[in-house]
Short mmCIF file of N, CA and C and ligand atoms in Angstrom, two decimals:
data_model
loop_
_atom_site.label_atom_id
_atom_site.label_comp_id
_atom_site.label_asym_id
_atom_site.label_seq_id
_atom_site.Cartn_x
_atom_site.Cartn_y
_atom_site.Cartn_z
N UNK A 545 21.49 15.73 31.80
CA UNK A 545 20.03 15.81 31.84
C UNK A 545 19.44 15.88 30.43
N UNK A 546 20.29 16.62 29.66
CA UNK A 546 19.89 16.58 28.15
C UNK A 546 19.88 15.23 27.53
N UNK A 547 20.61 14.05 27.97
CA UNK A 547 20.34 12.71 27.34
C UNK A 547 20.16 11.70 27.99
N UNK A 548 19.00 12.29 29.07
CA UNK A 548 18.72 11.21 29.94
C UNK A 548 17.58 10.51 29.61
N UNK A 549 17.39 9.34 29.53
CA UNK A 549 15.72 8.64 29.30
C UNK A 549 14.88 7.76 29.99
N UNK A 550 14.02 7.63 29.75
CA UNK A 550 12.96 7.15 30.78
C UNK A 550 13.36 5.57 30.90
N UNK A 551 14.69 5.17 30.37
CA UNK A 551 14.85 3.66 30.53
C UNK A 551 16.11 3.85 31.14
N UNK A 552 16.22 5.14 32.14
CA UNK A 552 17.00 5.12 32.95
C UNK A 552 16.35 5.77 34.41
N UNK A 553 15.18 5.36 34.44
CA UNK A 553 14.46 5.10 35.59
C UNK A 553 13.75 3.83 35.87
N UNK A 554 13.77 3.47 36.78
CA UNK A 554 13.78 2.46 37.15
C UNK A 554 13.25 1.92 38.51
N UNK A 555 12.24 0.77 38.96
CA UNK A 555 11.97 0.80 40.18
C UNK A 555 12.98 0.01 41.08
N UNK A 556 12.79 0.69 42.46
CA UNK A 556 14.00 0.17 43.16
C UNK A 556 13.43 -0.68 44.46
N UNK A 557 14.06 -1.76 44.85
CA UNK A 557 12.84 -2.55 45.70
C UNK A 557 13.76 -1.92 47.01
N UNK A 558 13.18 -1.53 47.87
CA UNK A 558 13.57 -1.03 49.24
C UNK A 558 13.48 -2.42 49.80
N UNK A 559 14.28 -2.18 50.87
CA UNK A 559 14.30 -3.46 52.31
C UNK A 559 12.88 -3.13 52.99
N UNK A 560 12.79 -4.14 53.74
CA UNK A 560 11.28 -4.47 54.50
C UNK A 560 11.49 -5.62 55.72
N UNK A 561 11.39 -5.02 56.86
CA UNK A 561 11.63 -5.74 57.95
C UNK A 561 10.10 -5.97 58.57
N UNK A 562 9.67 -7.61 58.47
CA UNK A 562 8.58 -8.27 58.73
C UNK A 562 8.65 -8.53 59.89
N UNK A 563 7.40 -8.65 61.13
CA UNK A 563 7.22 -8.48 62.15
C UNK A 563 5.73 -8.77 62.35
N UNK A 564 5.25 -9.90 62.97
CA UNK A 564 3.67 -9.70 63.49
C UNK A 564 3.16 -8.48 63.78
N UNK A 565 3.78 -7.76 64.09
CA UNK A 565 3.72 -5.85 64.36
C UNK A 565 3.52 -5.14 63.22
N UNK A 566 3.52 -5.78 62.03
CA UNK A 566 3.53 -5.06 60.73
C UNK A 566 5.02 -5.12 59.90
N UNK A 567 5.09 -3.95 59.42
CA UNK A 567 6.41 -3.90 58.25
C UNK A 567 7.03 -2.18 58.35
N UNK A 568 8.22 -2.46 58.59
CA UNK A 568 9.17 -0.88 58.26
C UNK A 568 10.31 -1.18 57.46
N UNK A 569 10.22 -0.51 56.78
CA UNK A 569 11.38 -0.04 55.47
C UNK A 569 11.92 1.53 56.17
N UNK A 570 13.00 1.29 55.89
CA UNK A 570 14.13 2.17 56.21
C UNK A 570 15.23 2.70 54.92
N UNK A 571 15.13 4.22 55.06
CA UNK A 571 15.98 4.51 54.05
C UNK A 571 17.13 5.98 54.86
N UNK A 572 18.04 5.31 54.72
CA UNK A 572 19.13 6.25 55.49
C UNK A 572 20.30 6.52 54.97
N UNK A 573 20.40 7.58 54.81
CA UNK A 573 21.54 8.28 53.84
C UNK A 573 21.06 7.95 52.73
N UNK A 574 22.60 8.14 52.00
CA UNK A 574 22.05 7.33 50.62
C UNK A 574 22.88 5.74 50.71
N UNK A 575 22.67 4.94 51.32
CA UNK A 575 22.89 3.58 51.71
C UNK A 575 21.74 2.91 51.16
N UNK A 576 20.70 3.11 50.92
CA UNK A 576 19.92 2.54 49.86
C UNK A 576 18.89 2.99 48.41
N UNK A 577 19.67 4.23 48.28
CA UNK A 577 19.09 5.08 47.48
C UNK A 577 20.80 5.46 46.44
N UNK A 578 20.25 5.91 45.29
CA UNK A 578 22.12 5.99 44.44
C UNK A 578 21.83 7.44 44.42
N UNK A 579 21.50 8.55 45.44
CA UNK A 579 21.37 10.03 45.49
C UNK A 579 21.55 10.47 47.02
N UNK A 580 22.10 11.38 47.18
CA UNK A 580 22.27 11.96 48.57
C UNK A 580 21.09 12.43 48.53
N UNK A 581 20.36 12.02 50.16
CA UNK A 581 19.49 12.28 50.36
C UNK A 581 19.21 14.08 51.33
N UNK A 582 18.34 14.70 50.60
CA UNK A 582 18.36 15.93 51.33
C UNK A 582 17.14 16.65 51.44
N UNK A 583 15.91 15.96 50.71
CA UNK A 583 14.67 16.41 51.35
C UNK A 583 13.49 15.31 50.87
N UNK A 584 12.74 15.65 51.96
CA UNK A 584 11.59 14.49 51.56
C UNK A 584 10.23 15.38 52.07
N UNK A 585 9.15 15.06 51.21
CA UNK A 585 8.01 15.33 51.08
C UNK A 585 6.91 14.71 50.69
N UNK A 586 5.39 14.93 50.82
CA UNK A 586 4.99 14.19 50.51
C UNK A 586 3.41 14.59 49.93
N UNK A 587 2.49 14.10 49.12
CA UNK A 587 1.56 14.61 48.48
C UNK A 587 -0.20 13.60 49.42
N UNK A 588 -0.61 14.37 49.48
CA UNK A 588 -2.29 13.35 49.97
C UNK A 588 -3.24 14.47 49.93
N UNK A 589 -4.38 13.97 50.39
CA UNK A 589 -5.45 14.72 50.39
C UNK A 589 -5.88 14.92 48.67
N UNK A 590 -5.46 13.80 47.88
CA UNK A 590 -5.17 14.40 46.49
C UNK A 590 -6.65 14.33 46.28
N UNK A 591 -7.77 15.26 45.58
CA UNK A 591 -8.80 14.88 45.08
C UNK A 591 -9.07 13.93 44.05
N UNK A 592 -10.37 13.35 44.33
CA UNK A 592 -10.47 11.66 43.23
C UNK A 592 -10.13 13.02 41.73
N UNK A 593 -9.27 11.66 40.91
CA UNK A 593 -9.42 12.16 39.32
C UNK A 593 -8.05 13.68 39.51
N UNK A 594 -7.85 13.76 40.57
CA UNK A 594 -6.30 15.10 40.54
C UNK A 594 -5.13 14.43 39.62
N UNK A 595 -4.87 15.14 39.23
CA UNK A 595 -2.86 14.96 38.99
C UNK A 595 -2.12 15.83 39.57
N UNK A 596 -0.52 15.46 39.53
CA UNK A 596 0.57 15.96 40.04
C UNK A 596 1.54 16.37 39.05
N UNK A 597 2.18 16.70 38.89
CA UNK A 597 3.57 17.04 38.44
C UNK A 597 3.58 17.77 37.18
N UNK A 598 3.83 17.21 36.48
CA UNK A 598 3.55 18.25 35.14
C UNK A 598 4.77 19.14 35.00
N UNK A 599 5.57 18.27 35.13
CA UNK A 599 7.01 19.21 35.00
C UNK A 599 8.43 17.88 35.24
N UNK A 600 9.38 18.98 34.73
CA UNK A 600 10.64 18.90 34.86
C UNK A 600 11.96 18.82 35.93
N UNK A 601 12.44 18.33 36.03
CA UNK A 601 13.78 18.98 36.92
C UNK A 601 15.24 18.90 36.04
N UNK A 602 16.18 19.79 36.11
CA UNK A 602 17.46 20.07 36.07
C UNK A 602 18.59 19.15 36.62
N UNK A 603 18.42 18.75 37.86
CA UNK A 603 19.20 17.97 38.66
C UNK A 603 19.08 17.32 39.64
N UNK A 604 17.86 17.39 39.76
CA UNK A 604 16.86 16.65 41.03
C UNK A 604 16.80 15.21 40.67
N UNK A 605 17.26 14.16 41.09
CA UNK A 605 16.84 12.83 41.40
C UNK A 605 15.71 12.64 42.54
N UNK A 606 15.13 11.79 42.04
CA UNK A 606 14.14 11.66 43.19
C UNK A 606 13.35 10.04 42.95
N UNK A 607 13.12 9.88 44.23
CA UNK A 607 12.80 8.31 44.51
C UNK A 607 11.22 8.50 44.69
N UNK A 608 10.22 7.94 43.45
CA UNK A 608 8.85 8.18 44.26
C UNK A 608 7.99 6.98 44.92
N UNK A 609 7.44 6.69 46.12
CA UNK A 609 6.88 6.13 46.94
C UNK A 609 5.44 6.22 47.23
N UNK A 610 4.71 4.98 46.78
CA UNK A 610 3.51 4.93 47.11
C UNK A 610 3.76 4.63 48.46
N UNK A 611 3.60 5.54 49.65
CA UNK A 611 3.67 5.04 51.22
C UNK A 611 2.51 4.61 51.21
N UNK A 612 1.26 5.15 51.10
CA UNK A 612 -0.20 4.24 51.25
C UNK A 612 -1.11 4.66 49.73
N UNK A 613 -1.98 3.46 49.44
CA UNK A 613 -2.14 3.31 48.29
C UNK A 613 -1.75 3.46 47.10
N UNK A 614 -2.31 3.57 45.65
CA UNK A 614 -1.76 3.34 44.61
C UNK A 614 -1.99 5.18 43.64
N UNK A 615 -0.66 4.96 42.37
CA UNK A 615 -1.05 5.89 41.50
C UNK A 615 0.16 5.56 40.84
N UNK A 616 -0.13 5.94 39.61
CA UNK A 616 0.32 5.58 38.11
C UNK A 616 1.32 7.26 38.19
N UNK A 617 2.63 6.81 37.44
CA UNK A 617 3.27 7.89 36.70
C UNK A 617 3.57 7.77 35.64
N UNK A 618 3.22 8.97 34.84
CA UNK A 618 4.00 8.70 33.36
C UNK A 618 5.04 9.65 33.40
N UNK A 619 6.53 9.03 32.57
CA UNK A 619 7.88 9.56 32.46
C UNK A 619 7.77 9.81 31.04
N UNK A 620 9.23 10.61 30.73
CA UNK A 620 8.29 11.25 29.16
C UNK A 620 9.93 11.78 28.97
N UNK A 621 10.62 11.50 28.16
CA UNK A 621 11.68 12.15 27.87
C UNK A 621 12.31 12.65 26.62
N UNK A 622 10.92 13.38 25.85
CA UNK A 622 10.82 13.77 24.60
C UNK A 622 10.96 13.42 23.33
N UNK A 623 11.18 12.00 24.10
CA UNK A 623 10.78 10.89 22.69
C UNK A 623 10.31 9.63 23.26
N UNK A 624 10.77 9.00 24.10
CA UNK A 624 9.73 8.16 24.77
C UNK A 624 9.30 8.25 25.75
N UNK A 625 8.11 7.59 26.40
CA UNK A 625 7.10 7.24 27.14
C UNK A 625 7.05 6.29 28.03
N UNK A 626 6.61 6.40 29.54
CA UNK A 626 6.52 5.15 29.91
C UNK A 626 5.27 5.40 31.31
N UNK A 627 4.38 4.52 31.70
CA UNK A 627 3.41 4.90 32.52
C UNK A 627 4.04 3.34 33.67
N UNK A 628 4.19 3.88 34.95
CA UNK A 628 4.68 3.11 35.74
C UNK A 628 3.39 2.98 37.23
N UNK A 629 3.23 2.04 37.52
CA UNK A 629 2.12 2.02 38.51
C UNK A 629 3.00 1.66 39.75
N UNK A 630 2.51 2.73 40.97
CA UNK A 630 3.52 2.16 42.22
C UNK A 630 2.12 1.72 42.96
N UNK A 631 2.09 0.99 43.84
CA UNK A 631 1.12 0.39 44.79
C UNK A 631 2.18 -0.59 46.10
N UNK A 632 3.32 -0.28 46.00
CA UNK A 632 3.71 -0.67 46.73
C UNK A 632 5.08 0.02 47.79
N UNK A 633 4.61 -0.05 49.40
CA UNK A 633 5.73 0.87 50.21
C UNK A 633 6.93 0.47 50.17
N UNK A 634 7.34 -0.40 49.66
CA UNK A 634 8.55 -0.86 49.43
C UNK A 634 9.35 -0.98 48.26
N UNK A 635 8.82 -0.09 47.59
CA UNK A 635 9.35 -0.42 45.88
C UNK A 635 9.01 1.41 45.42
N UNK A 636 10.07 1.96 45.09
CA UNK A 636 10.10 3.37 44.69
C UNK A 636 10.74 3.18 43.08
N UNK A 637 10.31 4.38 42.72
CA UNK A 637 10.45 4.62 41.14
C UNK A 637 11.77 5.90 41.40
N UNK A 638 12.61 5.27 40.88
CA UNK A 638 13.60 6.05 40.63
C UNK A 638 13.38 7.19 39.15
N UNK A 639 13.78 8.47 39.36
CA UNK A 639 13.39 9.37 38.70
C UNK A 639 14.61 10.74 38.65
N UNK A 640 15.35 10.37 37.08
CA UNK A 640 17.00 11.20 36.84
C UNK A 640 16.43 12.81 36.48
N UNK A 641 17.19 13.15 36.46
CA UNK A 641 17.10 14.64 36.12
C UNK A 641 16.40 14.66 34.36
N UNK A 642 15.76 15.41 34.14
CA UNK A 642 15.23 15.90 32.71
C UNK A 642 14.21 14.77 32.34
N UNK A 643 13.45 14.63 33.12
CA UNK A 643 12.51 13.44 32.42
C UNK A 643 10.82 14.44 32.81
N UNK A 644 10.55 14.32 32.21
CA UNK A 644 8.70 15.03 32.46
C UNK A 644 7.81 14.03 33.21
N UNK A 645 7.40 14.29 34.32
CA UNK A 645 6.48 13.37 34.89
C UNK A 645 5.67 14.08 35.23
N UNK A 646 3.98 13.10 35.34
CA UNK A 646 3.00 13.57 35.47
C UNK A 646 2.08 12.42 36.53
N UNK A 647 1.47 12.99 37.95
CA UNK A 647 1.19 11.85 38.12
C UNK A 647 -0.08 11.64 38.79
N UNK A 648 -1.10 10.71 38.29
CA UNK A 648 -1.94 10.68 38.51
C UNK A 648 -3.03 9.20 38.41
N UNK A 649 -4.11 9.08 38.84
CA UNK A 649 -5.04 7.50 39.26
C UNK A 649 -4.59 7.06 40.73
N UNK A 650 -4.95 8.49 41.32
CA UNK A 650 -4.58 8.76 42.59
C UNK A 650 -5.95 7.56 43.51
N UNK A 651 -5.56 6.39 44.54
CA UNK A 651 -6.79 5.63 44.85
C UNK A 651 -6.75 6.67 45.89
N UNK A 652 -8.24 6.35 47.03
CA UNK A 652 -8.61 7.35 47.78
C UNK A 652 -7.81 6.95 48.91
N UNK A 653 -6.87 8.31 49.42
CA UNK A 653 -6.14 7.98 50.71
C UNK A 653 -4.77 7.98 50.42
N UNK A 654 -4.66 7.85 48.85
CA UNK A 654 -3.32 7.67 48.66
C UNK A 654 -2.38 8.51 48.96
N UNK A 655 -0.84 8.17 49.42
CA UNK A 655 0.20 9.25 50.10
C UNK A 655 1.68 9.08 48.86
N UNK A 656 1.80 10.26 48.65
CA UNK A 656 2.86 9.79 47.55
C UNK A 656 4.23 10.69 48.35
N UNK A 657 5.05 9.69 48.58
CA UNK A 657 6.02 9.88 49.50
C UNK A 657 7.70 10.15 48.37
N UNK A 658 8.08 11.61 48.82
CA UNK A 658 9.49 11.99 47.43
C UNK A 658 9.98 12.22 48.33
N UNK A 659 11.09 11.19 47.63
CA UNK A 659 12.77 11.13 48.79
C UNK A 659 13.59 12.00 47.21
N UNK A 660 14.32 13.17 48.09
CA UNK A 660 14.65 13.86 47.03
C UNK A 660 16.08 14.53 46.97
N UNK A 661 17.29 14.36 45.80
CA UNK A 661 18.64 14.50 45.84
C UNK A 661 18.95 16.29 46.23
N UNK A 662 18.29 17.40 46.55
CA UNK A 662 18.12 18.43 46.46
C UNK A 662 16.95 19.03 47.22
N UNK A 663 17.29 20.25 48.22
CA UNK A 663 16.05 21.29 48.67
C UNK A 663 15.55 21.86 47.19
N UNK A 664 14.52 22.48 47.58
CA UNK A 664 13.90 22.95 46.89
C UNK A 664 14.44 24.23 45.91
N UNK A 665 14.28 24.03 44.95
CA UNK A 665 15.17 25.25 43.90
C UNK A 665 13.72 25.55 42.90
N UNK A 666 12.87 26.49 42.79
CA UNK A 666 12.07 26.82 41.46
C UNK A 666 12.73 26.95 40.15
N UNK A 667 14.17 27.18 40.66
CA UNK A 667 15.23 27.52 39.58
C UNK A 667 15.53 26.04 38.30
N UNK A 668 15.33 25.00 39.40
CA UNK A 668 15.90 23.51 38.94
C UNK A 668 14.38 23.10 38.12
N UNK A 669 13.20 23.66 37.91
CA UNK A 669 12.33 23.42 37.22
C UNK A 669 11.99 23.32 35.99
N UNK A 670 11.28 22.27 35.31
CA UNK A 670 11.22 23.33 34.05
C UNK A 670 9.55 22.84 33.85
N UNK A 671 9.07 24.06 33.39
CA UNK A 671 7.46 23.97 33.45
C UNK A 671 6.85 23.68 32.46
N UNK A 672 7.50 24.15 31.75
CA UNK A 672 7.10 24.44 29.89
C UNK A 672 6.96 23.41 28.85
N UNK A 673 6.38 22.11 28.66
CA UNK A 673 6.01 21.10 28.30
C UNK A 673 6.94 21.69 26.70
N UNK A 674 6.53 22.56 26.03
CA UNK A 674 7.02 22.60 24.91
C UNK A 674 8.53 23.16 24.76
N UNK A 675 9.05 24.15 25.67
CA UNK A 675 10.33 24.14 26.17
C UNK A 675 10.98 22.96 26.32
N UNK A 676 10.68 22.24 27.49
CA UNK A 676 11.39 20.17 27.30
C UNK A 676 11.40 20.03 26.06
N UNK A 677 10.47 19.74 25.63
CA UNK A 677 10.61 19.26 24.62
C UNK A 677 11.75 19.24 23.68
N UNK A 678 11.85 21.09 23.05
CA UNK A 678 12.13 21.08 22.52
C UNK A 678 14.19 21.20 22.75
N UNK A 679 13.88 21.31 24.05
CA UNK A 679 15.44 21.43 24.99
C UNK A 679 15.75 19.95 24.76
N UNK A 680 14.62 18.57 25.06
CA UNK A 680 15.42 17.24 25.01
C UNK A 680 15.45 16.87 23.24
N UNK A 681 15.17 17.57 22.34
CA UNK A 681 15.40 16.77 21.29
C UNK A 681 16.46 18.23 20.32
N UNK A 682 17.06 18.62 21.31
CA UNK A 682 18.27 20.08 20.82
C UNK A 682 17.55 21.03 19.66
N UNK A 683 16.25 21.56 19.89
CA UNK A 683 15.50 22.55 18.58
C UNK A 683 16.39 23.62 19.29
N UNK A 684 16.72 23.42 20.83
CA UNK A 684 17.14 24.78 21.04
C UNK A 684 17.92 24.51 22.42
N UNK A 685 19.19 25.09 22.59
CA UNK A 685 20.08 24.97 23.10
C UNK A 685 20.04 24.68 24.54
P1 LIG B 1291 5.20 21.15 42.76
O1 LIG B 1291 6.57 20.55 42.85
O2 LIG B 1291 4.85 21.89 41.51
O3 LIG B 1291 4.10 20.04 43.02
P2 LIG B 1291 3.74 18.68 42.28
O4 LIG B 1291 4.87 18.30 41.39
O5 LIG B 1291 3.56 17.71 43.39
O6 LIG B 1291 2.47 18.88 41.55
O7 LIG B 1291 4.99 22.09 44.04
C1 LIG B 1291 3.73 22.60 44.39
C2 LIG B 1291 3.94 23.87 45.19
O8 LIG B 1291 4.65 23.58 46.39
C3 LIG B 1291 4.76 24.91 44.43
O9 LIG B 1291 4.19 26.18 44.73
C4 LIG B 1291 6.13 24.84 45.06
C5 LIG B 1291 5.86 24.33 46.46
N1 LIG B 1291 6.94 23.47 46.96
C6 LIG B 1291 7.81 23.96 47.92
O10 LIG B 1291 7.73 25.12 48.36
N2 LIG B 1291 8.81 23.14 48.38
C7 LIG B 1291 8.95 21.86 47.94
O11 LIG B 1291 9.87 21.13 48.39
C8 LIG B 1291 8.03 21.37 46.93
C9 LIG B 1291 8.13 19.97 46.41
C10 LIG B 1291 7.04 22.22 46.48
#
């Protein structure tokens, strides 16, 4: 997690089964995901102009999913940068352990759908923008 970087996230195009009925994408196990899958959640009701995240993880992989409408993430891995736009249910942003994301240009309605390698740990967090930091470029151990 200490030398992981934002050019090791990456978007991943999910399958999509077309149908005059519409479209379902299916994700089961980890058969189309490179993380055991063990919790999923999901963000809406976001107010116009909100953000999300603003933090870290330890060991959490996680796949993020615009299920309905659009919003921009920026990845940040204490030396580079990258702002990724999802707008699409079939195409998730893969997201490694130790990268800072923040996410936000939430459109109205939008559902941001996390397929995620891990339950929930507060432990696996890291909050402290200047802590990362200074943890991904070794000021401190
Ligand atoms: P957080 O992960 O900080 O939200 P986001 O990154 O989307 O801004 O979580 C917000 C709150 O929800 C925080 O109090 C922890 C709680 N939470 C859980 O209890 N379980 C979970 O699986 C998640 C993702 C959050």
């Amino acid at each position: 997690m200490k030398n992981s970087s934002v050019y090791d996230c990456h978007i991943l195009q999910l399958n999509k089964i077309h149908n005059q009925a519409g479209n379902i994408t299916i994700v089961q196990g980890e058969q189309n995901i490179p993380f055991n899958l063990r919790r999923v959640y999901y963000l809406y009701d976001i107010p116009s102009g909100g953000s999300r995240g603003g933090h870290a993880h330890k060991e959490l992989f996680q796949l993020i999913v615009a299920a309905s409408g659009s919003f921009e993430v920026l990845l940040d891995d204490g030396v580079n940068k990258k702002i990724v736009r999802l707008n699409r249910p079939n195409f998730g942003l893969l997201v490694v352990p130790g990268i800072w994301r923040e996410l936000f240009e939430f459109s109205s309605g939008a559902i941001c759908l996390v397929l995620a390698s891990h339950t929930y740990e507060e432990s696996d967090y890291l909050r402290d923008y200047e802590y990362f930091f200074k943890f991904k470029n070794e000021i401190i151990q």
